[in-house]
XYZ file of C-alpha atoms in Angstrom:
598
model
C -84.947 236.327 150.069
C -84.271 232.878 151.536
C -84.901 232.695 155.278
C -81.791 232.423 157.433
C -80.863 232.527 161.106
C -79.651 236.115 160.674
C -82.412 237.242 163.018
C -82.402 239.935 165.702
C -84.782 239.488 168.672
C -86.479 242.461 170.278
C -88.967 242.195 173.141
C -90.187 243.250 176.562
C -90.828 239.939 178.399
C -94.473 239.994 177.247
C -94.145 239.966 173.452
C -91.180 239.664 171.116
C -90.342 239.873 167.450
C -87.564 238.610 165.208
C -86.204 241.110 162.702
C -84.464 239.715 159.625
C -81.370 241.015 157.817
C -83.538 243.334 155.700
C -85.004 244.972 158.804
C -88.340 243.183 158.361
C -90.429 241.837 161.249
C -90.798 238.168 160.214
C -91.871 236.564 163.498
C -93.884 237.846 166.438
C -96.796 236.420 168.398
C -99.576 238.137 170.340
C -100.754 238.573 173.020
C -97.794 236.592 174.366
C -94.943 234.429 173.112
C -97.093 231.312 172.594
C -99.895 233.164 170.815
C -100.959 233.382 167.167
C -98.139 234.956 165.114
C -99.200 238.278 163.632
C -95.789 238.160 161.945
C -95.305 234.671 160.529
C -93.443 235.075 157.231
C -90.376 233.357 158.745
C -92.383 230.140 158.336
C -93.884 231.028 154.963
C -91.741 230.330 151.899
C -93.788 232.566 149.587
C -92.051 235.684 148.184
C -92.002 238.302 150.932
C -92.940 241.391 148.918
C -95.584 239.930 146.612
C -99.092 241.378 146.507
C -100.490 238.269 148.185
C -97.788 237.990 150.853
C -98.501 238.900 154.468
C -97.331 238.203 157.992
C -94.567 240.818 158.093
C -93.788 244.499 158.751
C -91.319 246.058 156.360
C -89.870 249.556 156.195
C -87.646 249.655 153.124
C -85.765 252.392 151.331
C -86.091 252.980 147.601
C -83.240 251.359 145.612
C -81.591 249.976 148.743
C -77.859 249.334 148.381
C -76.711 248.384 151.892
C -78.316 247.462 155.191
C -76.410 247.254 158.478
C -77.717 246.318 161.911
C -76.616 246.518 165.525
C -78.087 246.654 168.995
C -77.862 249.718 171.169
C -75.261 248.792 173.764
C -76.531 246.533 176.540
C -80.133 246.504 175.294
C -82.365 244.451 172.959
C -83.098 247.627 170.975
C -82.177 247.221 167.313
C -80.909 249.921 164.976
C -81.091 249.134 161.246
C -79.487 251.550 158.769
C -80.580 251.476 155.124
C -78.655 253.379 152.428
C -79.706 253.750 148.807
C -77.636 253.884 145.642
C -77.160 257.676 145.930
C -76.095 257.704 149.580
C -79.475 258.732 151.029
C -79.992 256.910 154.309
C -82.363 256.240 157.187
C -82.082 254.420 160.472
C -84.927 252.422 161.982
C -85.006 251.883 165.737
C -87.057 248.840 166.773
C -88.029 248.034 170.363
C -90.777 246.840 172.662
C -91.354 249.291 175.532
C -90.402 248.018 178.972
C -89.895 250.183 182.046
C -91.335 250.962 185.456
C -94.000 253.615 185.878
C -96.438 254.259 188.693
C -94.792 251.475 190.657
C -95.579 248.821 188.031
C -93.766 247.302 185.088
C -95.013 248.696 181.795
C -94.634 246.012 179.126
C -97.568 246.325 176.735
C -98.438 244.059 173.836
C -96.784 246.579 171.563
C -94.024 247.115 169.014
C -92.433 250.520 168.421
C -90.484 251.731 165.383
C -88.830 255.109 164.925
C -87.571 256.105 161.459
C -84.976 258.853 161.272
C -83.478 260.402 158.113
C -79.697 260.463 158.502
C -78.418 261.443 155.033
C -79.824 263.113 151.931
C -83.458 262.774 150.910
C -84.385 259.113 151.456
C -87.654 257.642 150.183
C -89.330 254.757 152.014
C -92.310 252.455 151.791
C -94.038 250.881 154.783
C -95.752 247.524 154.394
C -97.539 246.392 157.562
C -99.471 243.184 156.889
C -100.292 241.197 160.037
C -101.670 237.681 159.641
C -104.471 235.874 161.458
C -105.218 232.246 162.281
C -101.686 230.954 161.807
C -101.121 232.509 158.420
C -104.527 231.622 157.040
C -105.413 235.175 156.051
C -104.307 238.787 156.157
C -105.814 240.836 158.971
C -108.701 243.070 157.953
C -108.307 246.782 158.675
C -110.270 249.885 159.575
C -108.890 253.402 159.496
C -109.053 256.511 161.651
C -107.594 259.968 161.194
C -104.199 259.055 162.668
C -104.348 255.305 163.017
C -105.081 251.991 161.333
C -106.749 249.137 163.220
C -105.791 245.522 162.421
C -108.504 243.022 163.318
C -106.897 239.856 164.669
C -108.833 236.767 165.727
C -109.065 237.540 169.434
C -107.919 241.143 169.651
C -107.261 244.327 167.712
C -103.889 245.977 167.181
C -103.847 249.712 166.486
C -101.075 251.431 164.563
C -100.689 255.007 165.730
C -98.246 257.011 163.631
C -96.943 260.452 162.803
C -96.556 259.362 159.167
C -99.362 260.069 156.680
C -101.876 257.314 157.383
C -103.102 257.171 153.793
C -99.587 256.584 152.500
C -99.130 253.737 154.991
C -102.468 252.235 154.024
C -101.694 252.512 150.311
C -98.091 251.323 150.772
C -96.824 254.157 148.587
C -93.256 255.400 148.398
C -92.654 258.763 150.100
C -89.809 261.001 151.203
C -88.669 261.057 154.842
C -87.927 264.619 155.896
C -88.462 264.303 159.651
C -88.476 261.526 162.253
C -91.486 259.221 161.915
C -92.980 257.269 164.811
C -94.963 254.025 164.698
C -96.634 252.370 167.696
C -98.431 249.078 167.039
C -100.195 248.202 170.258
C -103.508 247.939 172.116
C -106.659 249.276 170.500
C -106.636 252.425 172.582
C -106.525 256.075 171.591
C -103.026 257.493 171.876
C -103.824 260.698 173.757
C -100.228 261.873 174.265
C -97.968 263.479 171.703
C -96.832 260.366 169.851
C -93.455 261.786 168.886
C -92.574 262.808 172.449
C -94.149 259.725 173.998
C -92.195 257.209 171.874
C -88.937 259.105 172.330
C -89.564 258.971 176.072
C -90.422 255.264 175.920
C -87.200 254.639 174.041
C -85.063 256.467 176.583
C -86.745 254.781 179.548
C -86.452 251.354 177.914
C -82.743 251.940 177.261
C -82.277 252.980 180.877
C -84.191 249.964 182.185
C -82.106 247.418 180.258
C -78.782 249.084 180.969
C -79.583 249.220 184.651
C -80.359 245.481 184.568
C -77.108 244.696 182.741
C -75.166 246.886 185.193
C -76.113 244.449 187.947
C -74.652 241.417 186.170
C -71.470 239.861 187.549
C -69.907 239.258 184.143
C -66.553 237.537 183.606
C -63.639 239.649 182.349
C -63.380 237.878 178.997
C -66.159 237.553 176.408
C -68.282 240.200 178.113
C -70.252 241.123 174.999
C -71.196 237.498 174.315
C -72.253 236.963 177.924
C -74.291 240.172 178.111
C -76.082 239.468 174.837
C -76.871 235.920 175.970
C -78.146 237.165 179.341
C -80.386 239.827 177.782
C -81.850 237.270 175.392
C -82.456 234.749 178.164
C -84.292 237.502 180.013
C -86.419 238.077 176.891
C -87.377 234.385 177.061
C -89.017 234.905 180.446
C -92.738 235.676 180.444
C -92.410 238.162 183.252
C -96.092 238.194 184.200
C -95.908 234.613 185.497
C -92.154 233.935 185.671
C -92.238 231.127 183.100
C -89.188 230.732 180.857
C -89.690 229.453 177.313
C -87.168 227.225 175.550
C -87.108 229.460 172.438
C -89.114 232.228 170.808
C -90.048 230.179 167.724
C -91.735 227.028 166.586
C -90.985 224.570 163.796
C -87.551 225.614 162.578
C -86.261 222.133 161.634
C -83.270 220.509 163.304
C -81.859 219.926 159.833
C -83.103 220.218 156.254
C -86.327 218.312 155.544
C -85.992 216.433 158.820
C -89.615 216.680 160.024
C -87.997 217.386 163.420
C -90.041 220.579 163.726
C -91.203 221.338 167.249
C -92.914 224.166 169.095
C -90.538 225.479 171.761
C -92.612 228.445 172.974
C -93.397 226.756 176.286
C -91.766 226.332 179.659
C -89.773 223.123 180.009
C -88.873 222.442 183.641
C -85.475 221.215 182.420
C -84.615 224.152 180.163
C -85.771 226.683 182.734
C -83.552 225.077 185.386
C -80.503 225.455 183.167
C -81.480 229.049 182.398
C -81.786 230.154 186.013
C -78.611 228.245 186.876
C -76.669 230.231 184.263
C -78.191 233.580 185.186
C -77.561 232.873 188.870
C -73.871 232.724 188.014
C -74.219 236.295 186.808
C -76.300 237.398 189.782
C -79.545 237.951 187.830
C -81.704 236.921 190.756
C -84.876 238.550 189.421
C -85.213 235.778 186.839
C -84.810 233.108 189.532
C -87.337 234.744 191.834
C -89.916 235.071 189.068
C -89.423 231.485 187.963
C -89.666 230.110 191.502
C -93.033 231.787 191.908
C -94.180 230.094 188.701
C -92.708 226.770 189.821
C -94.360 226.843 193.250
C -97.723 227.108 191.544
C -96.860 224.206 189.247
C -95.937 222.094 192.293
C -99.100 223.114 194.153
C -101.262 222.074 191.201
C -99.448 218.794 190.516
C -101.644 215.758 190.967
C -100.098 213.214 193.338
C -96.745 214.913 192.851
C -96.616 214.122 189.117
C -94.757 216.775 187.135
C -95.046 217.182 183.365
C -91.940 217.965 181.327
C -93.422 221.276 180.191
C -96.266 223.719 180.761
C -97.705 226.791 179.095
C -96.385 230.182 180.139
C -99.562 230.687 182.143
C -99.125 227.287 183.806
C -101.423 225.506 181.356
C -101.049 221.726 181.569
C -102.631 220.807 178.223
C -100.663 221.759 175.103
C -102.342 219.775 172.331
C -100.121 219.480 169.263
C -101.493 220.234 165.803
C -100.238 221.411 162.417
C -100.905 224.796 160.803
C -101.679 223.989 157.144
C -101.506 227.564 155.809
C -97.785 227.936 156.514
C -95.284 226.063 154.351
C -92.520 226.213 156.977
C -88.980 227.549 157.233
C -87.640 227.469 153.633
C -90.751 225.465 152.798
C -89.716 222.661 155.174
C -92.941 221.987 157.076
C -94.866 221.003 158.978
C -95.467 223.998 161.229
C -96.480 222.575 164.578
C -98.426 224.350 167.311
C -98.446 222.862 170.800
C -96.195 220.040 171.919
C -97.238 216.470 172.595
C -94.268 216.053 174.935
C -96.493 217.408 177.719
C -97.972 213.905 177.866
C -94.600 212.198 178.205
C -93.017 210.741 181.305
C -89.659 212.399 181.963
C -88.405 211.698 185.455
C -85.546 214.195 185.384
C -88.091 216.982 185.982
C -88.241 216.075 189.694
C -84.567 216.790 190.079
C -84.751 220.050 188.174
C -87.586 221.342 190.339
C -85.639 220.737 193.526
C -82.382 222.022 192.030
C -84.081 225.239 190.904
C -85.440 225.760 194.412
C -82.286 224.757 196.303
C -80.608 228.166 196.130
C -83.567 229.796 197.844
C -82.713 227.951 201.087
C -79.201 229.420 201.209
C -79.108 232.755 199.377
C -79.756 235.653 201.750
C -79.856 238.177 198.885
C -83.275 236.924 197.806
C -86.346 238.958 198.691
C -88.015 235.721 199.746
C -85.751 233.138 201.372
C -87.298 229.653 201.399
C -88.558 228.269 204.676
C -89.992 225.123 206.178
C -93.278 225.406 204.257
C -91.368 225.467 200.983
C -89.342 222.447 202.028
C -92.475 220.521 202.924
C -94.014 221.417 199.548
C -90.947 219.948 197.823
C -90.891 216.690 199.767
C -93.637 215.081 197.607
C -91.436 215.892 194.599
C -88.567 214.112 196.310
C -90.874 211.184 197.040
C -91.721 210.900 193.344
C -88.022 211.056 192.493
C -87.409 208.181 194.914
C -90.219 206.124 193.432
C -89.357 206.742 189.769
C -85.572 207.084 189.561
C -85.016 203.548 188.224
C -88.169 203.360 186.091
C -88.300 203.853 182.283
C -89.049 207.264 180.792
C -88.749 209.153 177.495
C -85.512 210.799 178.599
C -84.335 214.373 178.187
C -84.318 214.059 174.386
C -88.040 213.235 174.462
C -88.060 210.069 172.376
C -91.614 209.497 171.227
C -91.638 205.748 170.628
C -88.894 204.457 172.933
C -88.616 204.178 176.684
C -85.613 203.250 178.830
C -84.240 203.830 182.296
C -82.024 206.789 181.476
C -78.944 207.433 183.582
C -79.405 211.191 183.256
C -82.983 210.998 184.591
C -81.892 208.704 187.422
C -79.043 211.043 188.394
C -81.413 214.011 188.378
C -83.733 212.137 190.732
C -80.740 211.389 192.954
C -79.920 215.090 192.926
C -83.478 215.882 194.075
C -83.024 213.791 197.214
C -79.439 214.926 197.772
C -80.401 218.626 197.598
C -83.440 218.086 199.813
C -81.029 216.787 202.436
C -78.969 219.975 202.032
C -82.084 222.119 202.405
C -83.132 220.227 205.521
C -79.702 220.840 207.025
C -80.025 224.554 206.334
C -83.371 224.538 208.134
C -81.883 222.448 210.987
C -84.340 219.622 210.327
C -81.869 216.920 211.236
C -84.246 213.968 210.972
C -85.369 214.986 207.488
C -81.782 215.585 206.427
C -80.873 212.059 207.531
C -83.948 210.670 205.779
C -83.156 212.248 202.410
C -79.413 211.621 202.689
C -80.042 207.917 203.236
C -82.340 207.760 200.235
C -79.829 209.595 198.062
C -77.084 207.170 199.031
C -79.289 204.176 198.233
C -80.088 205.687 194.833
C -76.409 206.381 194.137
C -75.468 202.754 194.725
C -78.256 201.535 192.452
C -77.317 203.981 189.652
C -73.631 203.141 189.818
C -74.340 199.428 189.638
C -76.866 199.669 186.789
C -75.160 202.287 184.605
C -71.502 201.237 184.904
C -70.232 198.931 182.145
C -67.235 196.960 183.451
C -66.433 195.581 180.000
C -66.105 199.009 178.338
C -65.102 200.825 181.527
C -67.611 203.651 181.214
C -71.062 204.763 182.239
C -73.932 203.902 179.920
C -76.736 206.295 179.023
C -79.283 203.619 179.970
C -79.515 200.987 182.668
C -78.550 197.613 181.310
C -77.483 199.043 177.969
C -74.206 200.183 176.497
C -75.262 203.524 175.028
C -73.332 206.729 174.433
C -75.118 209.988 175.129
C -73.786 213.503 175.679
C -75.998 213.849 178.753
C -73.531 211.609 180.616
C -71.259 214.650 180.792
C -73.809 216.222 183.123
C -72.893 213.738 185.847
C -70.100 216.216 186.548
C -72.329 219.288 186.862
C -74.692 217.383 189.135
C -71.752 216.406 191.383
C -72.676 212.760 190.932
C -69.124 212.118 189.712
C -66.050 214.285 190.292
C -63.548 215.399 187.614
C -60.806 213.176 189.052
C -63.027 210.078 189.250
C -61.544 207.499 186.839
C -65.080 206.514 185.861
C -65.837 210.013 184.648
C -62.584 210.284 182.727
C -63.152 207.043 180.841
C -66.757 208.050 180.186
C -65.629 211.426 178.861
C -63.125 209.717 176.581
C -65.811 207.408 175.207
C -68.424 210.135 174.748
C -65.991 212.484 173.030
C -64.644 209.723 170.801
C -68.070 208.460 169.806
C -70.094 211.658 169.479
C -67.694 214.450 168.575
C -67.790 215.542 164.944
C -64.987 218.030 164.401
C -65.742 220.919 166.750
C -69.279 219.816 167.558
C -71.075 217.240 169.675
C -74.043 215.060 168.758
C -76.611 214.201 171.407
C -76.347 210.542 170.400
C -75.422 208.621 167.265
C -78.169 205.999 167.229
C -81.478 205.975 165.351
C -84.472 207.602 167.000
C -88.068 208.129 165.864
C -86.856 209.990 162.737
C -83.720 208.022 161.905
C -80.131 209.095 162.530
C -79.604 212.699 163.673
C -77.651 214.813 161.164
C -76.858 217.906 163.213
C -74.937 218.535 166.404
C -76.749 219.848 169.462
C -75.093 223.071 170.555
C -75.513 222.713 174.301
C -73.785 219.313 174.150
C -70.694 221.001 172.729
C -70.747 223.406 175.672
C -71.059 220.446 178.053
C -67.954 219.003 176.438
C -66.129 222.320 176.905
C -66.988 222.299 180.610
C -65.771 218.713 180.969
C -62.514 219.487 179.162
C -61.906 222.418 181.502
C -62.546 220.435 184.676
C -60.321 217.558 183.561
C -57.326 219.798 182.896
C -57.649 220.334 179.140
C -58.137 224.064 179.445
C -56.416 225.004 176.181
C -58.648 222.598 174.253
C -61.688 223.999 176.033
C -60.830 227.608 175.142
C -60.184 226.742 171.509
C -63.504 224.944 171.217
C -65.332 227.774 172.973
C -63.902 230.356 170.583
C -65.051 228.161 167.690
C -68.599 228.125 169.063
C -68.629 231.902 169.509
C -67.540 232.265 165.889
C -70.687 230.385 164.875
C -73.028 232.898 166.527
C -75.358 234.901 164.304
C -74.618 238.593 163.648
C -76.905 239.282 166.619
C -74.490 237.257 168.781
C -76.871 234.358 169.357
C -77.265 230.641 168.651
C -80.068 228.315 167.677
C -80.475 224.744 168.872
C -78.447 222.809 166.287
C -75.521 223.147 163.897
C -74.479 221.218 160.807
C -71.036 219.745 161.602
C -70.016 219.872 157.945
C -71.125 223.371 156.956
C -71.453 225.183 160.280
C -74.989 226.282 159.348
C -77.391 226.827 162.238
C -80.680 224.943 162.462
C -83.433 224.486 165.031
C -85.508 226.933 167.038
C -84.049 230.343 167.796
C -82.794 231.860 169.982
C -82.321 228.662 171.987
C -82.008 229.073 175.761
C -79.918 225.893 176.101
C -77.293 227.267 173.724
C -77.132 230.691 175.386
C -76.806 229.001 178.778
C -73.750 227.224 177.371
C -72.186 230.526 176.301
C -72.591 231.986 179.789
C -71.465 228.917 181.710
C -68.338 228.368 179.632
C -67.350 232.034 179.649
C -67.614 232.132 183.442
C -65.518 228.968 183.762
C -62.824 229.827 181.241
C -62.359 233.571 181.672
C -59.256 235.055 183.183
C -60.061 236.704 186.524
C -60.650 240.438 186.745
C -57.579 240.639 188.959
C -55.454 239.692 185.952
C -56.121 243.118 184.432
C -56.980 245.412 187.308
């Protein structure tokens, strides 16, 4: 079966898995999101059920006729129903346990599956074949009376089950006459009644997620899309440290045979800022608080105030990029890359995003930890770097590998760092520091306006001294650098939309980069356009475009990074936090108020 984006994430903010349209685990890393994938067949184009295939976990019904999938309401718990040619049927419930017990969050490196017969006398086969060393080999096994141990490179996963262990080991077909329970987790003896324990884990995990969703301030319209996006963004947070990854996958190409295959399982300062900004709009403050703890440690460890564009989920600064030769790639379109060389790049917008992420903590009294003077003083070196670097060349937010310019977006983000530091100083009644940062911000604004404005074309340029179109110019509105009624923004919007819009979708840019001309639209840029249309009075156009984007979501209700403007096919890493942020932000902006229906 050809790999597609019809993938359903499950997870517990420690590990995650992607389940394909056949109910097969095809992607999942251990012991955390950036680890070695025990399930890697998403990036292996070999036949999935062949004797030599591995890197997946399949529970299939004999002579399958139909398979349907859905999440349990307001959770990331997946129910897959398989029915055979005679009407015999099972349902498989897939989840990663996550709940509070003994005062601590229980989120083990574990995957749970419950198989229930729901009609007739179904027959199933279980194939559990974890991989090691990035798809280089199938994990070796040892067997106990009620378990199978899978020997990974740096750890051991133990499958505890109420199914006959020999039948699982032999991958034989057998009849399901009672519920069957599978727990693939730490190499520890499962002392409790497995049946009762997993049923209890399921109920507590359902309760935990529904309680979290209950606290969201969702808009009236598009609630299901917003809730699914919020849950998935939460899954992208490594809760132990607070880091937020850009996506759960690596190396899904931006378009066919593009070589634009990148590892997104790390924490970009930029992407994480947009994620917490969107979730803040829904009141999900736990994600913000966790991320700020992570970010404070990044700032404390920064040398001379220098901030990298991205870090590992444990705060690791070195993310050496290499290629995994054993995996052929998504649909055979390699390479499969591990690590990301962008950690070595200079991207000045990160200074703004650090301050912007922290800014709310100086004003929001709901937070368990409201920021104080010490936090402000820790951020001032970041503001100093923003002041020093705002008009210096960098790789830009699109991470160009062989080109460097002074990017207007990066400069505006640096301006925002100083502007928001002034706001924070005012909140702390540090009048002299407020004046200091306000003066710097004003100086930066004048410089940016002079260098980025093109009098001949009457619009802002994406680079100082150039005449470039880039969708990131639309973010001048969100940053409050320009206002919706500013003639300069309106002419810039007109130029960006005219030059980069392809039907219902927006390109990042339309000029050659390190890999030639881009072929796909970048989903978050379309959402930026929707926001700009709304704020400039084109609300009907904005709603129409938003509905079009929602129609492009996968059956799971999610989006990847990119979309083909001609076919509507999704490409790029999945699920992409940028894209889900766009769903939330636009729904909040465009929705009718609750008072319209109450």
